[in-house]
Every structure is written in structure tokens, then in C-alpha cells.
């Protein structure tokens, strides 16, 4: 720090001679040069001092941190060995599960119900059922599961009494199906995650084979991603000539959309109901029902061109009478009767006068009036069937893991099927199908199977 202590000579204010001024100028120039050198040297010294201080602090703190790192290094191998053992055990477990998949039934599987109405079951899944549809003309029933599989079951007998009907398996790639629809050789699948639709061509006896195995499903069209903002909960394939698809979403997306078979959007209707809970197409393919957070059921008429292509989805009428949101809707095969379940703890039966588009509420069933429903933790699903031959109808109601069957007119309780599905599950879907002169009820729950029941007429 020697240069910092050097003092500059003070400037004199007295008058100087020319010779003295020359000397003075030389002194000033040397002093200015000396001053610049002094500044540069001072800067370098301070920089070196700062670097030495930083190096000292770095070494000081690194010495204190080193014991902690050594302790972590001692523990790390144990942790790594533990995770490796865990990974190995998981791999072994998966191998054991894969080996036992074809030899032994999982312990969680439920035995067939003991009720006398039980006929058969569509089973063999490893997770919850997410979609169901039927093609009665060919006795084909399509079932989707959360395990990313879709199976089409084929019955050979019209009484559906086969214990293990043959099935055709479609394995999805990345996401499970949330809804399925089947018409002739066309299978429509709504894919979760991507919120899109995949169309497959289905062949029972295909000519194409891969590694000697027949290929029953071939991808026909994959729609673009994000068809709806939220998960597609309803997928209705046109079952008149298979020329369009109607979809509906849940949560905040309250839109109904119609698509061509190539993925082109043909129509969009916003119900503006805050949240839509349920959609269904009448079996005659003429009316589309929506149940939502609002108490009124909105019904739209499906209009077609002369060649059968889609023309318009027009607002038709409403089912008014509930005081709470409508969560389930069931329509009979002739589209003359409908049953609705609401959060107002009631089921209402409607007679649809299609010629005048003026439905009439015929009967109302309140949960509190029926012991079997009043004590239920959850009344989930409902379905209706009507036989014009006998002028009688049947209403099925799912509550907890049970099913109650009522007859109308009168809505009198006929039968309660207890433990229709596994314990601690809910009956989430019910559908009547008339095959020949027999009436069958298909039930799905939050388990891994579809149960088939024959309802006496």
C-alpha cells in the first residue's frame, strides 16, 4: 500500500517565469502520468485482495460442509440398495401376476350373484367398467374398461345363458376409453386424456393376419385431439345408417357436438346448464336427451336429410317437474316412456306423445316412500322398459350395489336384487334390451363386470 501514501505537491498560485513554467508543465505531466499509474495499481491491489478473501471464505465453508457430505455418502449406498431391492421386488411381483393371470382368478373377483334372475356376466377385466353398448341384431355387446381394453362379446344363444361368451379384444395404446358405441362393423371409442375419438372397423372373421393371428380391429379414423374441453362422457353412434356421431362432455363443458365419420364438426349446441350430467339417444334414433345441473331435461330432435345424413339437432321439448339436477335418464325401446332420476330424491315417469311433442308426467316415486331406497347411501342409476304387447312397463333403479325393480302403472315394488354387484360398489349403469320375447337387464357398476338379468314379463 506504498503508493496510497504518496502525496502530490500542492499547486502554487504565484506567477511563474517562462522557464519555470516549462519546468512546472513537465512536473505536471509527470504527476498526471504518475496519478494514472497510481489509480491502476490501486485497482489491481484491491482486486487481488478481494480474490484472496473470496478464496479464504470458500475454503472455510467447504471444510464445514464436507462432514455432512460424507455422512450423506454413507447413507446413500443404503438408500440405493433399498430402492434397487424395491424395484426388483416390483418386477418379480409383476412377473408373478403375469404368470398367474391365465391360471388363477384374482382374489378381488366377485362370484356370480345368487339371484334367480341372474343369467350370465361379461367379465374378465382388471379394472372398472367405463363404457357399454349393444348391437342386438348380431348379439354383440361391447364393454370398455379403465385398464385400456375394449372387448366385444358374442353370444351364440338368444337366451344369453352362456357362462363364458367368446370375445374379441382391442388393446388401446395410452389412455383408456370413456365411452363406446357399436353399429354393424363400426366401433367408435372415446379416448380419455386426448379427448378424441377413434373409429375402428370390426370383423368377426377377418382375412388379415399378423403372426398367424387374425386381426379383428383395424383403425379407420382418428379424430383430432381436444374435441371437447373436458372428458367425453357420452358417445352416440348413428344406428340408422352410421353416418354421424353425437358426443357430450361433463364438468364445465356443456356443449353437444355432432361429427361426421371423418371428424368434421357438423353442429354445436351449448345447453348453458353449468354442468351436464347425462346424455342418451332414444332407441329409435330420433331424440337426444340431456340431464344437467338445472332441473329441466332438454330434448333435441335429430333431423336428417333424405339420404340419411345429418341435417340438424333442433330443440324439441323439455321434461319439467324436478326441483333438482337430473343425473340419469332412461328411455324405453319404443321411445314412448322415459324415467328420470334427480337430486331432489325422486324418480319421475314420463309419457312422450311424439305426435304433439308434449310429454306428460304420469307418476312420481320419492325415495322416502320406499324403504329399499330411503336408507340407501346413493341412488345412482335408472332404466325403463315398456312392453306394448302386455301394456305393462318395468322401471329398474340402482342404489348402492343393489337393484330395485318396479312395475307400472302404479310403480309398485316387484323385486329387490341385493348385492347385484360387489360390496362397497355402486350400480352406475342400467339398460333394458328386448331379445325375441325375452326382456334382459344389463347392469354395470364400479367393479369389473357387466351382469345380465332376465326380467319376467
Coordinates of C-alpha atoms in Angstrom, one line a residue:
X1 CA 0.0 0.0 0.0
X2 CA 3.0 2.3 -0.5
X3 CA 1.5 4.1 -3.5
X4 CA -1.6 5.1 -1.5
X5 CA 0.6 7.1 1.0
X6 CA 2.3 9.3 -1.6
X7 CA 1.2 12.9 -1.6
X8 CA 1.0 15.1 -4.5
X9 CA 2.8 18.5 -4.2
X10 CA 0.4 21.4 -3.8
X11 CA -0.2 23.7 -6.7
X12 CA 1.3 27.2 -6.4
X13 CA -0.9 30.1 -7.4
X14 CA 2.0 32.6 -7.7
X15 CA 3.1 33.9 -11.1
X16 CA 6.0 32.0 -12.8
X17 CA 8.6 32.8 -15.4
X18 CA 8.6 31.1 -18.8
X19 CA 11.5 28.8 -17.8
X20 CA 9.8 28.0 -14.5
X21 CA 6.5 27.4 -16.3
X22 CA 8.2 24.9 -18.6
X23 CA 9.6 23.1 -15.7
X24 CA 6.2 23.3 -14.0
X25 CA 4.5 21.8 -17.0
X26 CA 6.9 18.9 -17.1
X27 CA 6.3 18.3 -13.5
X28 CA 2.5 18.4 -14.0
X29 CA 2.7 16.0 -16.9
X30 CA 4.8 13.6 -14.9
X31 CA 2.5 13.9 -12.0
X32 CA -0.6 13.2 -14.2
X33 CA 1.1 10.1 -15.6
X34 CA 2.1 9.1 -12.1
X35 CA -1.5 9.6 -11.0
X36 CA -3.0 7.4 -13.7
X37 CA -0.4 4.7 -12.8
X38 CA -1.4 5.1 -9.1
X39 CA -5.1 4.6 -9.9
X40 CA -4.4 1.5 -12.0
X41 CA -2.2 0.0 -9.3
X42 CA -4.7 0.7 -6.6
X43 CA -7.4 -1.1 -8.6
X44 CA -5.3 -4.2 -9.2
X45 CA -4.4 -4.3 -5.5
X46 CA -8.0 -4.2 -4.4
X47 CA -8.9 -6.8 -7.0
X48 CA -6.3 -9.2 -5.7
X49 CA -7.4 -8.6 -2.1
X50 CA -11.0 -9.4 -3.0
X51 CA -10.0 -12.6 -4.7
X52 CA -7.9 -13.7 -1.7
X53 CA -10.8 -13.0 0.6
X54 CA -13.2 -15.0 -1.6
X55 CA -10.8 -17.9 -1.8
X56 CA -10.5 -17.9 2.0
X57 CA -14.2 -17.9 2.6
X58 CA -14.7 -20.7 0.0
X59 CA -12.2 -23.0 1.7
X60 CA -13.6 -22.2 5.2
X61 CA -17.2 -23.1 4.3
X62 CA -16.2 -26.1 2.2
X63 CA -14.4 -27.6 5.2
X64 CA -17.6 -27.3 7.3
X65 CA -19.8 -28.8 4.6
X66 CA -17.5 -31.8 4.0
X67 CA -18.5 -33.9 7.1
X68 CA -22.2 -33.5 6.1
X69 CA -21.5 -34.7 2.6
X70 CA -19.5 -37.7 3.9
X71 CA -22.4 -38.6 6.1
X72 CA -24.8 -38.4 3.2
X73 CA -22.4 -40.5 1.1
X74 CA -22.5 -43.2 3.9
X75 CA -26.3 -43.2 3.9
X76 CA -26.7 -43.0 0.1
X77 CA -25.5 -46.6 -0.7
X78 CA -28.0 -48.0 1.7
X79 CA -30.8 -46.0 0.1
X80 CA -29.7 -47.0 -3.4
X81 CA -29.6 -50.7 -2.4
X82 CA -33.1 -50.3 -0.8
X83 CA -34.6 -48.8 -3.9
X84 CA -32.9 -51.5 -6.1
X85 CA -34.4 -54.2 -3.9
X86 CA -37.8 -52.5 -4.1
X87 CA -37.6 -52.3 -7.9
X88 CA -36.5 -55.9 -8.2
X89 CA -39.4 -57.0 -5.9
X90 CA -41.9 -55.0 -8.0
X91 CA -40.6 -56.6 -11.2
X92 CA -40.9 -60.0 -9.6
X93 CA -44.4 -59.2 -8.5
X94 CA -45.4 -58.1 -12.0
X95 CA -43.9 -61.3 -13.4
X96 CA -45.9 -63.4 -10.9
X97 CA -49.1 -61.5 -11.7
X98 CA -48.5 -62.0 -15.4
X99 CA -48.0 -65.7 -14.9
X100 CA -51.0 -66.1 -12.7
X101 CA -53.2 -64.0 -14.9
X102 CA -54.1 -67.0 -17.1
X103 CA -54.0 -69.6 -14.3
X104 CA -55.8 -68.2 -11.3
X105 CA -58.5 -65.8 -10.7
X106 CA -57.7 -62.6 -8.6
X107 CA -59.0 -62.7 -5.1
X108 CA -60.9 -59.5 -5.6
X109 CA -63.1 -61.1 -8.2
X110 CA -66.8 -61.4 -7.1
X111 CA -68.7 -64.7 -7.6
X112 CA -71.8 -64.6 -9.7
X113 CA -74.9 -63.3 -7.9
X114 CA -77.2 -65.9 -6.4
X115 CA -80.5 -64.3 -7.5
X116 CA -82.8 -66.4 -9.7
X117 CA -82.9 -63.6 -12.4
X118 CA -79.2 -63.7 -13.0
X119 CA -78.3 -65.2 -16.4
X120 CA -74.6 -64.5 -17.2
X121 CA -71.9 -61.9 -16.9
X122 CA -69.5 -60.1 -19.3
X123 CA -66.3 -60.3 -17.3
X124 CA -62.5 -60.9 -17.4
X125 CA -61.5 -57.3 -16.8
X126 CA -58.9 -56.0 -14.4
X127 CA -60.4 -52.6 -13.6
X128 CA -63.6 -50.6 -13.5
X129 CA -66.1 -50.7 -16.5
X130 CA -66.2 -47.3 -18.3
X131 CA -68.4 -48.0 -21.3
X132 CA -71.1 -50.3 -22.6
X133 CA -73.2 -50.7 -25.7
X134 CA -75.1 -53.4 -27.6
X135 CA -75.8 -54.4 -31.2
X136 CA -78.8 -56.6 -30.7
X137 CA -79.1 -57.6 -34.4
X138 CA -75.8 -59.6 -34.2
X139 CA -76.0 -60.3 -30.4
X140 CA -72.8 -58.3 -29.9
X141 CA -72.0 -56.4 -26.7
X142 CA -69.1 -54.0 -26.4
X143 CA -67.5 -53.3 -23.0
X144 CA -64.7 -50.9 -22.2
X145 CA -62.5 -50.9 -19.1
X146 CA -60.2 -48.5 -17.4
X147 CA -57.3 -50.9 -18.0
X148 CA -57.2 -49.7 -21.6
X149 CA -59.1 -52.6 -23.1
X150 CA -62.2 -52.9 -25.2
X151 CA -64.0 -56.3 -25.6
X152 CA -66.8 -57.2 -28.0
X153 CA -68.7 -60.2 -26.6
X154 CA -70.5 -62.5 -28.9
X155 CA -73.5 -64.6 -27.7
X156 CA -74.5 -67.7 -29.7
X157 CA -77.8 -68.2 -27.9
X158 CA -80.6 -65.7 -27.7
X159 CA -81.3 -66.6 -24.1
X160 CA -77.8 -65.2 -23.2
X161 CA -77.2 -68.2 -20.9
X162 CA -73.6 -68.8 -22.0
X163 CA -71.3 -68.7 -19.0
X164 CA -68.2 -67.5 -20.9
X165 CA -69.2 -66.0 -24.2
X166 CA -66.5 -65.6 -26.8
X167 CA -65.0 -62.1 -27.1
X168 CA -62.7 -60.0 -29.4
X169 CA -60.1 -57.9 -27.7
X170 CA -59.0 -54.4 -28.6
X171 CA -55.9 -53.1 -26.7
X172 CA -55.7 -49.3 -26.6
X173 CA -52.3 -47.5 -26.6
X174 CA -52.0 -44.8 -24.0
X175 CA -55.4 -43.8 -22.5
X176 CA -58.5 -45.8 -21.5
X177 CA -61.9 -45.4 -23.2
X178 CA -64.5 -43.3 -21.5
X179 CA -67.4 -44.3 -23.9
X180 CA -68.0 -46.8 -26.7
X181 CA -70.6 -47.3 -29.4
X182 CA -71.1 -50.1 -31.9
X183 CA -73.1 -50.3 -35.1
X184 CA -72.6 -53.2 -37.5
X185 CA -68.9 -53.3 -38.3
X186 CA -68.1 -49.8 -36.9
X187 CA -66.8 -49.3 -33.4
X188 CA -66.5 -45.8 -32.0
X189 CA -64.2 -45.3 -29.0
X190 CA -63.9 -42.1 -26.9
X191 CA -60.3 -41.8 -25.6
X192 CA -59.6 -40.2 -22.3
X193 CA -56.6 -37.8 -21.9
X194 CA -56.6 -36.8 -25.6
X195 CA -60.4 -36.2 -25.6
X196 CA -60.7 -37.6 -29.1
X197 CA -62.5 -40.4 -31.0
X198 CA -61.1 -43.4 -32.7
X199 CA -63.1 -45.3 -35.3
X200 CA -62.4 -49.0 -35.9
X201 CA -63.6 -51.5 -38.5
X202 CA -64.6 -54.7 -36.7
X203 CA -64.6 -58.1 -38.4
X204 CA -65.6 -61.3 -36.8
X205 CA -63.8 -63.4 -39.5
X206 CA -61.0 -61.2 -40.8
X207 CA -58.8 -62.1 -43.8
X208 CA -55.9 -60.2 -42.4
X209 CA -53.5 -62.0 -40.0
X210 CA -50.4 -60.9 -38.1
X211 CA -48.0 -63.6 -36.8
X212 CA -50.7 -66.1 -37.7
X213 CA -53.4 -64.4 -35.6
X214 CA -56.5 -62.8 -37.1
X215 CA -56.8 -59.0 -36.8
X216 CA -60.3 -58.2 -35.8
X217 CA -59.9 -54.5 -35.4
X218 CA -58.4 -52.0 -37.9
X219 CA -58.1 -48.3 -37.3
X220 CA -60.3 -46.4 -39.6
X221 CA -60.1 -42.8 -38.5
X222 CA -58.6 -40.9 -35.6
X223 CA -60.1 -37.6 -34.9
X224 CA -58.0 -34.6 -33.8
X225 CA -57.3 -34.1 -30.1
X226 CA -59.3 -31.9 -27.9
X227 CA -62.8 -32.4 -29.4
X228 CA -64.2 -31.2 -26.0
X229 CA -62.6 -29.2 -23.2
X230 CA -63.3 -32.0 -20.7
X231 CA -63.7 -35.7 -20.8
X232 CA -66.2 -37.2 -23.3
X233 CA -68.7 -39.0 -21.2
X234 CA -71.2 -39.8 -24.0
X235 CA -70.6 -41.2 -27.4
X236 CA -73.7 -42.0 -29.6
X237 CA -73.1 -43.5 -33.0
X238 CA -75.9 -43.1 -35.5
X239 CA -77.5 -46.6 -35.6
X240 CA -79.8 -45.9 -38.6
X241 CA -77.0 -45.8 -41.2
X242 CA -73.8 -45.0 -39.3
X243 CA -73.2 -41.6 -40.9
X244 CA -72.6 -39.3 -37.9
X245 CA -71.7 -39.3 -34.2
X246 CA -73.1 -37.2 -31.3
X247 CA -70.8 -36.5 -28.3
X248 CA -71.3 -34.8 -24.9
X249 CA -68.8 -33.8 -22.2
X250 CA -69.0 -33.3 -18.5
X251 CA -67.8 -30.7 -15.9
X252 CA -67.6 -27.2 -17.3
X253 CA -68.0 -28.2 -21.0
X254 CA -71.8 -28.0 -21.6
X255 CA -71.7 -28.5 -25.4
X256 CA -73.2 -31.1 -27.5
X257 CA -71.4 -31.8 -30.8
X258 CA -72.2 -33.7 -33.9
X259 CA -69.4 -35.1 -36.1
X260 CA -69.1 -36.7 -39.5
X261 CA -67.4 -40.0 -39.8
X262 CA -64.3 -38.2 -41.0
X263 CA -64.1 -35.9 -37.9
X264 CA -65.7 -32.8 -39.3
X265 CA -67.8 -30.8 -36.9
X266 CA -71.4 -30.6 -38.2
X267 CA -73.2 -29.0 -35.3
X268 CA -72.5 -27.5 -31.9
X269 CA -75.2 -26.7 -29.2
X270 CA -74.4 -25.2 -25.8
X271 CA -77.0 -26.1 -23.2
X272 CA -75.8 -23.4 -20.9
X273 CA -76.7 -25.6 -17.9
X274 CA -73.5 -25.0 -15.8
X275 CA -72.8 -28.8 -15.9
X276 CA -74.2 -31.7 -17.9
X277 CA -74.6 -35.0 -16.1
X278 CA -76.1 -37.4 -18.6
X279 CA -76.8 -37.9 -22.3
X280 CA -78.8 -40.5 -24.1
X281 CA -80.2 -41.2 -27.5
X282 CA -83.7 -42.7 -27.8
X283 CA -83.6 -46.2 -29.3
X284 CA -85.4 -45.0 -32.5
X285 CA -82.5 -42.5 -33.0
X286 CA -84.9 -39.6 -33.2
X287 CA -84.4 -37.8 -29.9
X288 CA -81.4 -36.8 -27.9
X289 CA -81.9 -36.3 -24.1
X290 CA -79.6 -34.3 -21.8
X291 CA -79.8 -34.1 -18.0
X292 CA -77.9 -31.4 -16.2
X293 CA -77.5 -29.3 -13.1
X294 CA -80.7 -27.5 -14.0
X295 CA -83.9 -29.3 -13.2
X296 CA -85.3 -29.4 -16.7
X297 CA -84.4 -32.2 -19.1
X298 CA -83.7 -30.8 -22.6
X299 CA -84.7 -32.9 -25.5
X300 CA -83.5 -32.3 -29.1
X301 CA -84.8 -33.8 -32.3
X302 CA -82.3 -35.4 -34.7
X303 CA -83.3 -34.3 -38.2
X304 CA -81.9 -36.0 -41.3
X305 CA -81.6 -35.3 -45.0
X306 CA -83.4 -37.6 -47.5
X307 CA -80.2 -39.7 -47.9
X308 CA -80.0 -40.2 -44.1
X309 CA -77.1 -37.8 -43.5
X310 CA -77.3 -35.4 -40.6
X311 CA -79.2 -32.2 -41.1
X312 CA -79.9 -30.5 -37.7
X313 CA -80.2 -31.0 -34.0
X314 CA -83.2 -29.0 -33.1
X315 CA -84.6 -28.1 -29.7
X316 CA -87.8 -30.0 -29.3
X317 CA -89.3 -30.0 -25.8
X318 CA -88.4 -30.2 -22.1
X319 CA -89.3 -32.5 -19.2
X320 CA -90.3 -30.1 -16.4
X321 CA -91.1 -31.1 -12.9
X322 CA -88.0 -31.8 -11.0
X323 CA -86.6 -29.4 -8.4
X324 CA -83.0 -30.5 -8.6
X325 CA -80.4 -31.6 -11.2
X326 CA -81.2 -34.6 -13.3
X327 CA -78.4 -37.3 -13.2
X328 CA -79.9 -40.2 -15.1
X329 CA -82.4 -40.7 -17.9
X330 CA -83.8 -43.9 -19.3
X331 CA -85.9 -44.3 -22.5
X332 CA -87.8 -47.4 -23.5
X333 CA -87.3 -49.2 -26.8
X334 CA -90.3 -47.6 -28.4
X335 CA -89.4 -44.1 -27.2
X336 CA -92.8 -43.6 -25.6
X337 CA -91.7 -43.7 -22.0
X338 CA -88.9 -42.1 -20.1
X339 CA -87.8 -42.2 -16.5
X340 CA -85.6 -39.6 -14.8
X341 CA -83.6 -39.5 -11.5
X342 CA -82.9 -36.2 -9.8
X343 CA -81.1 -34.9 -6.8
X344 CA -84.5 -33.9 -5.4
X345 CA -84.8 -37.6 -4.3
X346 CA -87.4 -38.5 -6.8
X347 CA -87.9 -40.6 -9.9
X348 CA -90.4 -39.4 -12.4
X349 CA -92.0 -41.4 -15.2
X350 CA -93.0 -39.6 -18.4
X351 CA -95.2 -40.5 -21.3
X352 CA -93.9 -39.0 -24.5
X353 CA -96.6 -38.1 -27.0
X354 CA -94.4 -37.8 -30.0
X355 CA -97.0 -36.5 -32.4
X356 CA -97.6 -33.4 -30.4
X357 CA -94.2 -33.2 -28.7
X358 CA -95.9 -32.6 -25.4
X359 CA -94.7 -35.0 -22.7
X360 CA -96.8 -35.7 -19.6
X361 CA -95.6 -36.7 -16.2
X362 CA -97.5 -39.8 -15.3
X363 CA -96.1 -41.0 -12.0
X364 CA -93.6 -39.9 -9.4
X365 CA -91.7 -42.1 -7.0
X366 CA -90.0 -40.5 -4.0
X367 CA -87.1 -42.3 -2.3
X368 CA -88.5 -41.7 1.2
X369 CA -91.7 -43.6 0.2
X370 CA -89.7 -46.8 -0.4
X371 CA -87.8 -48.4 2.4
X372 CA -85.4 -50.0 0.0
X373 CA -84.4 -46.6 -1.4
X374 CA -84.8 -44.4 1.7
X375 CA -81.9 -46.0 3.6
X376 CA -79.6 -46.1 0.5
X377 CA -76.4 -44.1 0.7
X378 CA -76.6 -43.4 -3.0
X379 CA -79.3 -43.8 -5.6
X380 CA -77.2 -43.9 -8.8
X381 CA -78.9 -45.2 -12.0
X382 CA -82.2 -45.9 -13.5
X383 CA -83.7 -47.5 -16.6
X384 CA -87.2 -48.1 -18.1
X385 CA -88.7 -50.8 -20.3
X386 CA -92.2 -51.0 -21.7
X387 CA -94.0 -53.8 -23.4
X388 CA -96.8 -52.7 -25.7
X389 CA -98.0 -56.3 -26.0
X390 CA -98.9 -56.5 -22.4
X391 CA -99.4 -52.8 -21.8
X392 CA -97.0 -53.0 -18.8
X393 CA -93.8 -51.4 -18.0
X394 CA -90.7 -52.0 -15.8
X395 CA -88.5 -49.5 -14.1
X396 CA -85.2 -50.5 -12.7
X397 CA -83.3 -48.4 -10.1
X398 CA -79.8 -48.9 -8.9
X399 CA -79.0 -48.0 -5.3
X400 CA -75.7 -48.8 -3.6
X401 CA -74.8 -52.2 -5.0
X402 CA -78.4 -53.3 -5.3
X403 CA -81.2 -53.0 -7.9
X404 CA -84.9 -52.4 -7.3
X405 CA -87.4 -53.3 -9.9
X406 CA -90.8 -51.5 -10.1
X407 CA -93.8 -52.2 -12.3
X408 CA -96.0 -49.6 -13.8
X409 CA -98.7 -48.4 -14.0
X410 CA -98.6 -47.8 -10.2
X411 CA -94.8 -48.1 -9.8
X412 CA -95.2 -50.9 -7.3
X413 CA -92.1 -52.6 -6.0
X414 CA -91.7 -56.0 -7.6
X415 CA -88.2 -57.2 -6.7
X416 CA -85.0 -56.1 -4.9
X417 CA -81.8 -57.7 -6.2
X418 CA -79.5 -57.5 -3.3
X419 CA -75.7 -57.5 -3.9
X420 CA -76.1 -57.2 -7.6
X421 CA -72.5 -56.2 -7.7
X422 CA -69.5 -56.4 -5.4
X423 CA -69.6 -55.0 -1.9
X424 CA -68.7 -51.3 -1.5
X425 CA -69.5 -50.6 -5.1
X426 CA -72.3 -48.7 -6.9
X427 CA -74.6 -49.7 -9.7
X428 CA -73.7 -47.0 -12.2
X429 CA -75.5 -48.1 -15.4
X430 CA -78.7 -49.9 -16.3
X431 CA -80.1 -50.8 -19.7
X432 CA -83.0 -52.9 -20.8
X433 CA -82.8 -54.9 -24.1
X434 CA -85.5 -57.0 -25.6
X435 CA -84.3 -60.0 -27.5
X436 CA -87.0 -62.1 -29.0
X437 CA -89.7 -62.4 -26.4
X438 CA -87.3 -62.0 -23.5
X439 CA -86.5 -58.9 -21.6
X440 CA -83.0 -58.6 -20.3
X441 CA -81.5 -56.0 -17.9
X442 CA -77.7 -55.2 -18.2
X443 CA -76.1 -53.6 -15.1
X444 CA -72.7 -52.0 -14.7
X445 CA -71.1 -50.9 -11.5
X446 CA -67.9 -49.6 -10.1
X447 CA -66.4 -53.1 -10.4
X448 CA -65.0 -55.1 -13.3
X449 CA -68.0 -56.8 -14.8
X450 CA -71.4 -56.4 -16.6
X451 CA -74.2 -58.6 -15.1
X452 CA -77.1 -59.8 -17.2
X453 CA -80.5 -60.4 -15.7
X454 CA -83.7 -61.8 -17.3
X455 CA -86.8 -59.9 -16.2
X456 CA -90.1 -61.9 -16.1
X457 CA -92.8 -60.3 -18.2

